XYZ file of C-alpha atoms in Angstrom:
389
model
C 0.000 0.000 0.000
C 1.389 3.357 -0.990
C 2.199 5.663 1.899
C 0.050 8.255 0.129
C -3.063 6.111 0.743
C -2.591 5.929 4.515
C -5.147 7.862 6.582
C -3.250 9.521 9.424
C -5.047 10.829 12.504
C -3.804 14.408 12.831
C -6.208 15.496 15.561
C -4.680 16.666 18.834
C -1.288 17.281 17.215
C -1.714 21.077 17.350
C -2.450 20.968 13.633
C -3.886 24.214 12.281
C -5.745 22.259 9.617
C -7.366 19.714 11.955
C -7.391 21.301 15.408
C -8.590 24.816 14.473
C -11.952 23.844 13.000
C -14.060 25.398 15.739
C -12.529 28.896 15.577
C -12.365 28.880 11.757
C -15.667 27.183 10.820
C -17.587 27.512 14.135
C -18.033 23.738 14.157
C -15.921 20.586 14.441
C -18.253 18.751 12.075
C -16.471 19.467 8.786
C -13.907 17.540 6.772
C -10.843 19.828 6.625
C -9.675 20.436 3.066
C -8.504 23.985 3.500
C -5.143 25.363 4.726
C -2.233 24.440 2.447
C -0.483 21.585 4.142
C -0.659 17.903 3.269
C -2.123 14.921 5.103
C 0.930 12.895 4.067
C 4.017 12.036 6.078
C 7.248 13.673 4.974
C 9.705 11.442 3.090
C 11.188 8.656 5.200
C 14.673 10.088 4.705
C 13.527 13.371 6.269
C 11.941 11.682 9.269
C 15.023 9.482 9.741
C 17.293 12.529 9.663
C 15.114 14.325 12.233
C 15.032 11.286 14.540
C 18.802 10.914 14.332
C 19.265 14.611 15.104
C 16.798 14.417 18.005
C 18.613 11.445 19.471
C 21.757 13.551 19.724
C 19.825 15.571 22.285
C 21.711 18.865 22.078
C 20.016 21.711 20.240
C 22.348 24.684 20.387
C 22.821 27.343 17.740
C 22.956 25.791 14.277
C 25.053 26.843 11.305
C 23.772 26.728 7.738
C 26.904 25.171 6.278
C 28.153 24.482 2.778
C 26.484 21.044 2.688
C 23.043 22.547 3.323
C 23.605 25.260 0.721
C 24.845 22.733 -1.821
C 21.712 20.642 -1.325
C 19.672 23.708 -2.371
C 21.936 24.566 -5.304
C 21.853 21.003 -6.622
C 18.080 20.672 -6.168
C 17.386 23.848 -8.139
C 19.786 22.787 -10.879
C 18.319 19.286 -11.011
C 14.618 20.150 -10.834
C 14.533 23.612 -12.448
C 17.644 23.845 -14.665
C 18.747 27.046 -12.938
C 22.344 27.480 -11.821
C 22.708 29.634 -8.722
C 25.664 30.532 -6.516
C 26.046 29.909 -2.804
C 26.463 33.588 -1.974
C 23.066 34.414 -3.525
C 21.274 32.629 -0.660
C 19.642 34.289 2.336
C 17.648 32.309 4.904
C 14.346 32.902 6.626
C 11.739 31.053 8.731
C 9.214 31.297 5.903
C 8.292 32.852 2.585
C 5.781 35.210 4.225
C 8.537 36.414 6.568
C 10.706 37.054 3.514
C 7.875 38.997 1.878
C 7.647 41.247 4.931
C 11.426 41.800 4.885
C 11.463 42.567 1.159
C 8.646 45.108 1.399
C 10.421 46.854 4.279
C 13.808 46.757 2.564
C 12.842 48.008 -0.883
C 9.742 50.161 -0.518
C 8.692 53.112 1.612
C 5.382 53.995 3.291
C 2.693 54.879 0.735
C 4.604 53.222 -2.117
C 2.530 51.217 -4.577
C 2.942 47.421 -4.686
C 1.286 45.395 -7.462
C -0.370 41.980 -7.098
C -2.372 39.803 -9.517
C -5.751 39.026 -8.009
C -7.316 36.773 -6.838
C -4.168 35.842 -4.952
C -2.719 34.355 -1.757
C -4.168 36.344 1.154
C -0.864 37.295 2.896
C 0.130 39.311 -0.184
C -2.480 41.884 0.823
C -1.360 41.798 4.446
C 2.353 42.340 3.835
C 1.521 45.412 1.779
C -1.087 46.928 4.091
C 0.739 46.088 7.337
C 3.626 48.333 6.277
C 1.417 51.167 5.062
C 2.027 50.522 1.387
C -0.685 50.804 -1.247
C -2.166 47.673 -2.850
C -2.432 47.961 -6.645
C -4.414 45.181 -8.318
C -3.876 43.670 -11.753
C -6.894 41.321 -11.900
C -6.330 38.117 -13.835
C -8.686 37.556 -16.763
C -10.992 34.556 -16.307
C -12.327 33.220 -19.577
C -13.357 29.739 -20.748
C -12.342 28.108 -17.472
C -8.813 29.540 -17.698
C -6.874 32.480 -16.289
C -4.726 34.885 -18.302
C -2.662 37.942 -17.429
C -4.156 41.244 -18.575
C -0.892 42.724 -19.833
C -2.445 45.979 -20.989
C -3.731 46.606 -17.478
C -0.442 45.325 -16.016
C 1.541 47.974 -17.891
C -1.013 50.690 -17.130
C -0.643 49.916 -13.423
C 3.173 49.927 -13.595
C 2.973 53.391 -15.146
C 1.343 54.635 -11.942
C 4.721 54.496 -10.198
C 4.593 50.975 -8.782
C 7.797 50.205 -6.843
C 7.461 46.418 -6.465
C 5.484 43.548 -7.944
C 4.792 40.373 -5.969
C 4.589 37.523 -8.466
C 2.873 34.277 -7.425
C 4.505 31.540 -9.510
C 2.923 28.985 -9.712
C -0.192 30.933 -8.855
C -2.190 30.324 -5.692
C -5.178 29.924 -5.858
C -5.883 29.695 -9.624
C -3.225 27.034 -10.284
C -1.551 28.625 -13.304
C 2.040 27.720 -14.146
C 3.200 30.737 -16.108
C 4.756 30.103 -19.520
C 8.160 31.345 -20.608
C 6.468 33.907 -22.870
C 4.333 35.264 -20.023
C 7.295 35.472 -17.653
C 9.502 37.173 -20.254
C 6.803 39.779 -20.853
C 6.475 40.394 -17.099
C 10.250 40.721 -16.851
C 10.511 43.170 -19.774
C 7.794 45.415 -18.378
C 9.238 45.434 -14.864
C 12.655 46.329 -16.294
C 11.092 49.069 -18.446
C 9.480 50.720 -15.417
C 12.202 49.800 -12.912
C 9.873 47.682 -10.765
C 11.357 45.173 -8.337
C 10.065 41.610 -8.827
C 9.472 39.706 -5.598
C 8.736 36.205 -6.863
C 6.993 33.798 -4.490
C 7.882 30.405 -5.960
C 7.013 28.228 -2.960
C 4.938 25.855 -5.140
C 7.641 25.553 -7.809
C 8.177 21.803 -7.296
C 4.460 20.995 -7.447
C 3.856 21.174 -11.188
C 1.850 18.657 -13.192
C 2.874 16.828 -16.359
C 2.908 18.875 -19.583
C 3.913 21.939 -17.572
C 7.268 23.215 -16.403
C 8.096 25.750 -13.740
C 10.538 28.425 -14.868
C 12.090 30.637 -12.178
C 11.624 34.129 -13.573
C 15.134 35.109 -12.485
C 16.571 32.329 -14.659
C 15.411 34.019 -17.878
C 18.166 36.628 -18.178
C 20.862 38.471 -16.265
C 18.827 41.686 -16.391
C 15.696 40.071 -14.984
C 17.709 38.230 -12.334
C 19.264 41.547 -11.310
C 15.745 42.911 -10.724
C 14.369 39.876 -8.840
C 14.206 38.334 -5.392
C 13.178 34.657 -5.609
C 11.476 33.172 -2.534
C 11.547 29.385 -2.203
C 11.173 26.670 0.426
C 10.835 22.890 0.768
C 7.844 23.432 3.050
C 5.017 22.971 0.541
C 6.882 20.339 -1.475
C 7.605 18.007 1.441
C 5.001 19.082 4.026
C 7.524 20.787 6.318
C 5.777 24.123 6.982
C 5.888 23.650 10.765
C 9.690 23.367 10.676
C 10.081 26.909 9.312
C 12.839 26.784 6.723
C 12.968 28.903 3.575
C 15.421 30.941 1.562
C 15.700 33.873 -0.826
C 17.826 33.838 -3.976
C 19.180 37.284 -4.905
C 21.860 37.648 -7.558
C 22.205 41.435 -7.221
C 24.855 42.078 -4.566
C 23.470 45.432 -3.378
C 19.902 44.147 -3.119
C 21.098 41.067 -1.266
C 23.038 43.189 1.217
C 20.001 45.401 1.832
C 17.741 42.393 2.332
C 20.215 40.736 4.707
C 20.462 43.964 6.684
C 16.730 43.782 7.365
C 16.867 40.078 8.239
C 19.680 40.805 10.703
C 17.847 43.778 12.171
C 14.883 41.509 12.988
C 17.022 38.574 14.166
C 15.680 36.454 11.309
C 18.980 35.369 9.764
C 19.177 31.720 10.825
C 17.276 28.448 10.575
C 16.203 26.338 13.513
C 18.063 23.060 14.004
C 15.280 20.795 12.778
C 14.378 22.974 9.809
C 18.019 22.946 8.728
C 18.154 19.148 9.023
C 14.881 18.553 7.189
C 15.699 20.921 4.336
C 18.970 19.156 3.576
C 17.510 15.644 3.817
C 14.533 16.548 1.609
C 16.681 18.048 -1.121
C 19.214 15.231 -1.002
C 16.791 12.309 -0.959
C 13.316 13.577 -1.899
C 13.153 13.160 -5.683
C 11.481 9.753 -5.806
C 8.970 10.683 -3.101
C 8.083 13.910 -4.928
C 7.636 12.145 -8.259
C 5.167 9.736 -6.641
C 3.384 12.596 -4.883
C 2.849 14.396 -8.193
C 1.200 11.292 -9.655
C -1.093 11.081 -6.613
C -2.051 14.744 -6.908
C -2.799 14.406 -10.616
C -5.065 11.425 -9.927
C -6.795 13.329 -7.121
C -7.398 16.311 -9.383
C -8.727 14.065 -12.157
C -11.160 12.445 -9.695
C -12.459 15.782 -8.369
C -12.979 17.234 -11.851
C -14.738 14.145 -13.200
C -17.036 13.681 -10.188
C -17.992 17.291 -9.551
C -18.637 18.050 -13.201
C -20.420 14.800 -14.079
C -22.606 14.694 -10.968
C -23.487 18.375 -10.740
C -24.266 20.982 -13.357
C -23.392 23.843 -11.043
C -19.696 23.346 -10.200
C -16.750 23.927 -12.515
C -13.189 23.082 -11.448
C -10.350 25.180 -12.854
C -7.802 22.588 -13.973
C -4.659 23.309 -11.949
C -1.344 23.240 -13.780
C 0.482 23.296 -10.451
C 0.020 23.384 -6.639
C -2.297 20.965 -4.807
C -5.080 23.530 -4.526
C -8.177 23.421 -6.715
C -10.110 26.588 -7.535
C -13.787 25.731 -7.911
C -16.216 28.024 -9.704
C -19.528 27.884 -7.821
C -21.208 30.781 -9.634
C -24.015 28.598 -11.013
C -25.194 27.931 -7.454
C -26.351 31.567 -7.540
C -25.247 32.237 -3.968
C -23.574 35.333 -2.598
C -20.243 34.849 -0.824
C -21.720 34.547 2.675
C -24.397 32.078 1.609
C -21.823 30.005 -0.309
C -19.520 29.815 2.700
C -22.416 28.816 4.964
C -23.610 26.214 2.447
C -20.237 24.454 2.290
C -19.908 24.388 6.081
C -23.462 23.583 7.144
C -24.841 21.567 4.220
C -21.779 19.949 2.619
C -19.877 19.786 5.932
C -16.552 20.338 4.157
C -14.022 22.898 5.350
C -12.771 24.776 2.283
C -11.123 28.156 1.869
C -13.583 30.862 0.876
C -12.707 32.349 -2.492
C -13.383 35.941 -1.479
C -10.434 35.689 0.955
C -8.187 35.949 -2.117
C -9.901 39.050 -3.441
C -13.346 40.152 -4.527
C -12.802 38.332 -7.830
C -13.046 35.089 -5.855
C -16.496 35.787 -4.431
C -18.162 32.831 -6.168
C -15.229 30.423 -5.781
C -13.986 27.985 -3.151
C -10.451 26.593 -2.761
C -10.003 22.873 -2.087
C -6.822 21.211 -0.818
C -6.409 17.800 -2.508
C -3.089 16.862 -0.845
C -4.662 14.003 1.074
C -5.385 10.301 0.561
C -7.895 9.515 -2.183
C -10.357 8.264 0.453
C -10.460 11.779 1.936
C -10.895 13.342 -1.497
C -13.717 10.906 -2.286
C -15.498 11.721 0.978
C -15.168 15.465 0.451
C -16.476 15.294 -3.100
C -19.339 13.017 -2.062
C -20.445 15.497 0.603
C -20.366 18.415 -1.813
C -22.266 16.534 -4.537
C -24.975 15.416 -2.123
C -25.357 18.931 -0.715
C -25.724 20.417 -4.202
C -28.269 17.789 -5.240
C -30.308 18.221 -2.048
C -30.396 21.986 -1.881
C-alpha cells in the first residue's frame, strides 16, 4: 500500500488544519480540506534525519553550512535547470517572513505594490501592514482559464509601482506561467524599474505537460531585478519546521535584504528545519515524483465527479500546486451564503474564495493533498449537498 493512501489521525497534534476547525468554521463537524499543508508524512529520509538529530539531544545554535547550501543549489539545478551561486542565498523562517522583509527593505510607506488578483491572502497583508498601497492587476478569467491582462499590467506599472509580488505557480488559480508570459512580465518590470518579488514556494508541485521556470533564470537583467522566494515546506510538508530561503543575484539588493533580516534577528534556521531541508533536497526526488502522480489522480477524480454529478460546479484545472479553484457561480449564492452552504450543508471545510480578493467571491479553494479516500469523501459530501439543496 502506498504511503500516500494511509489515513493519518492528525487530531490533537496542534495541527492548524485539523485542530482549528471550531474557531475557523464555528463547528468541528467538517472535513478539513482547507489550509495548504498535506495529510501525508514527509519522506522517510527526512523523518530518519530528524530522529537521528533528536537522538543527539543537544540543540544549540545551528550553522547553515556548505552542505546545506549545496543541497539547495543542486536541487534547483536538477529540478529547475537554474544554476545559482552559494552567496546568492539568504535564509528565513518562511516565505511570508521574507515577503515582509522585502517590502520593508525596498519600498517606503505609501509606495505602490502590485499583485495579480485573486491571490494568496498574505500578499495583501504584507503590503497593508507596512502602510504601502495595494495595486491590483486582476487576472482575466475566460473559458475556465486564467490569463494575465498585460495591458492593465503595464497601465498599473505606469502609476509608479515600486514592487510587484509575483505568485509563480499561482495560488489559488493554479496557473504555471509560460516562458512567454514570464519574459513579458520581466521586460515590463525592467522598463518601469519595478522590483520583482517572486513567491515560488509551489515551484516543485507542477503537473505533467507543464514546467516551472524561475523568472530570475530568464536573463541576467531580470535576475538583477528579482528576489526569488523558495522553500521545501510545501513540497515536502515541512511548513511547521520553518525553513525557507531567498535567492538574490544582485549584490546590493542582497546586502540590503540581509540587513533587514539581521535587524529583525531572522537570519538563521532552527536546528530541525536545517536538518529537514537538507535531507529533503538530497533524498526527496522519488517521493516527490510519486506525490505528483497522486495529486494528478486526485485532481482528475475531483474534476470528473464534480462536473459529471453536478451541473453547477466547474473546477479550474490546476497546472500546479495541490489547490483546486472551484467556480460555484451557477449555485447563484452570494459569498456569505456560499460559505455557509459548504460548512453547514456539505460539511466540508474549504477556503472561501473571497479571501483571495473580490474576484473570488463565487469560488472555493479545495486542498487535494490528502489520501484519495479523503478526497472521495469530500467530493461526495459536496455533490450530495448540491443535489439536495
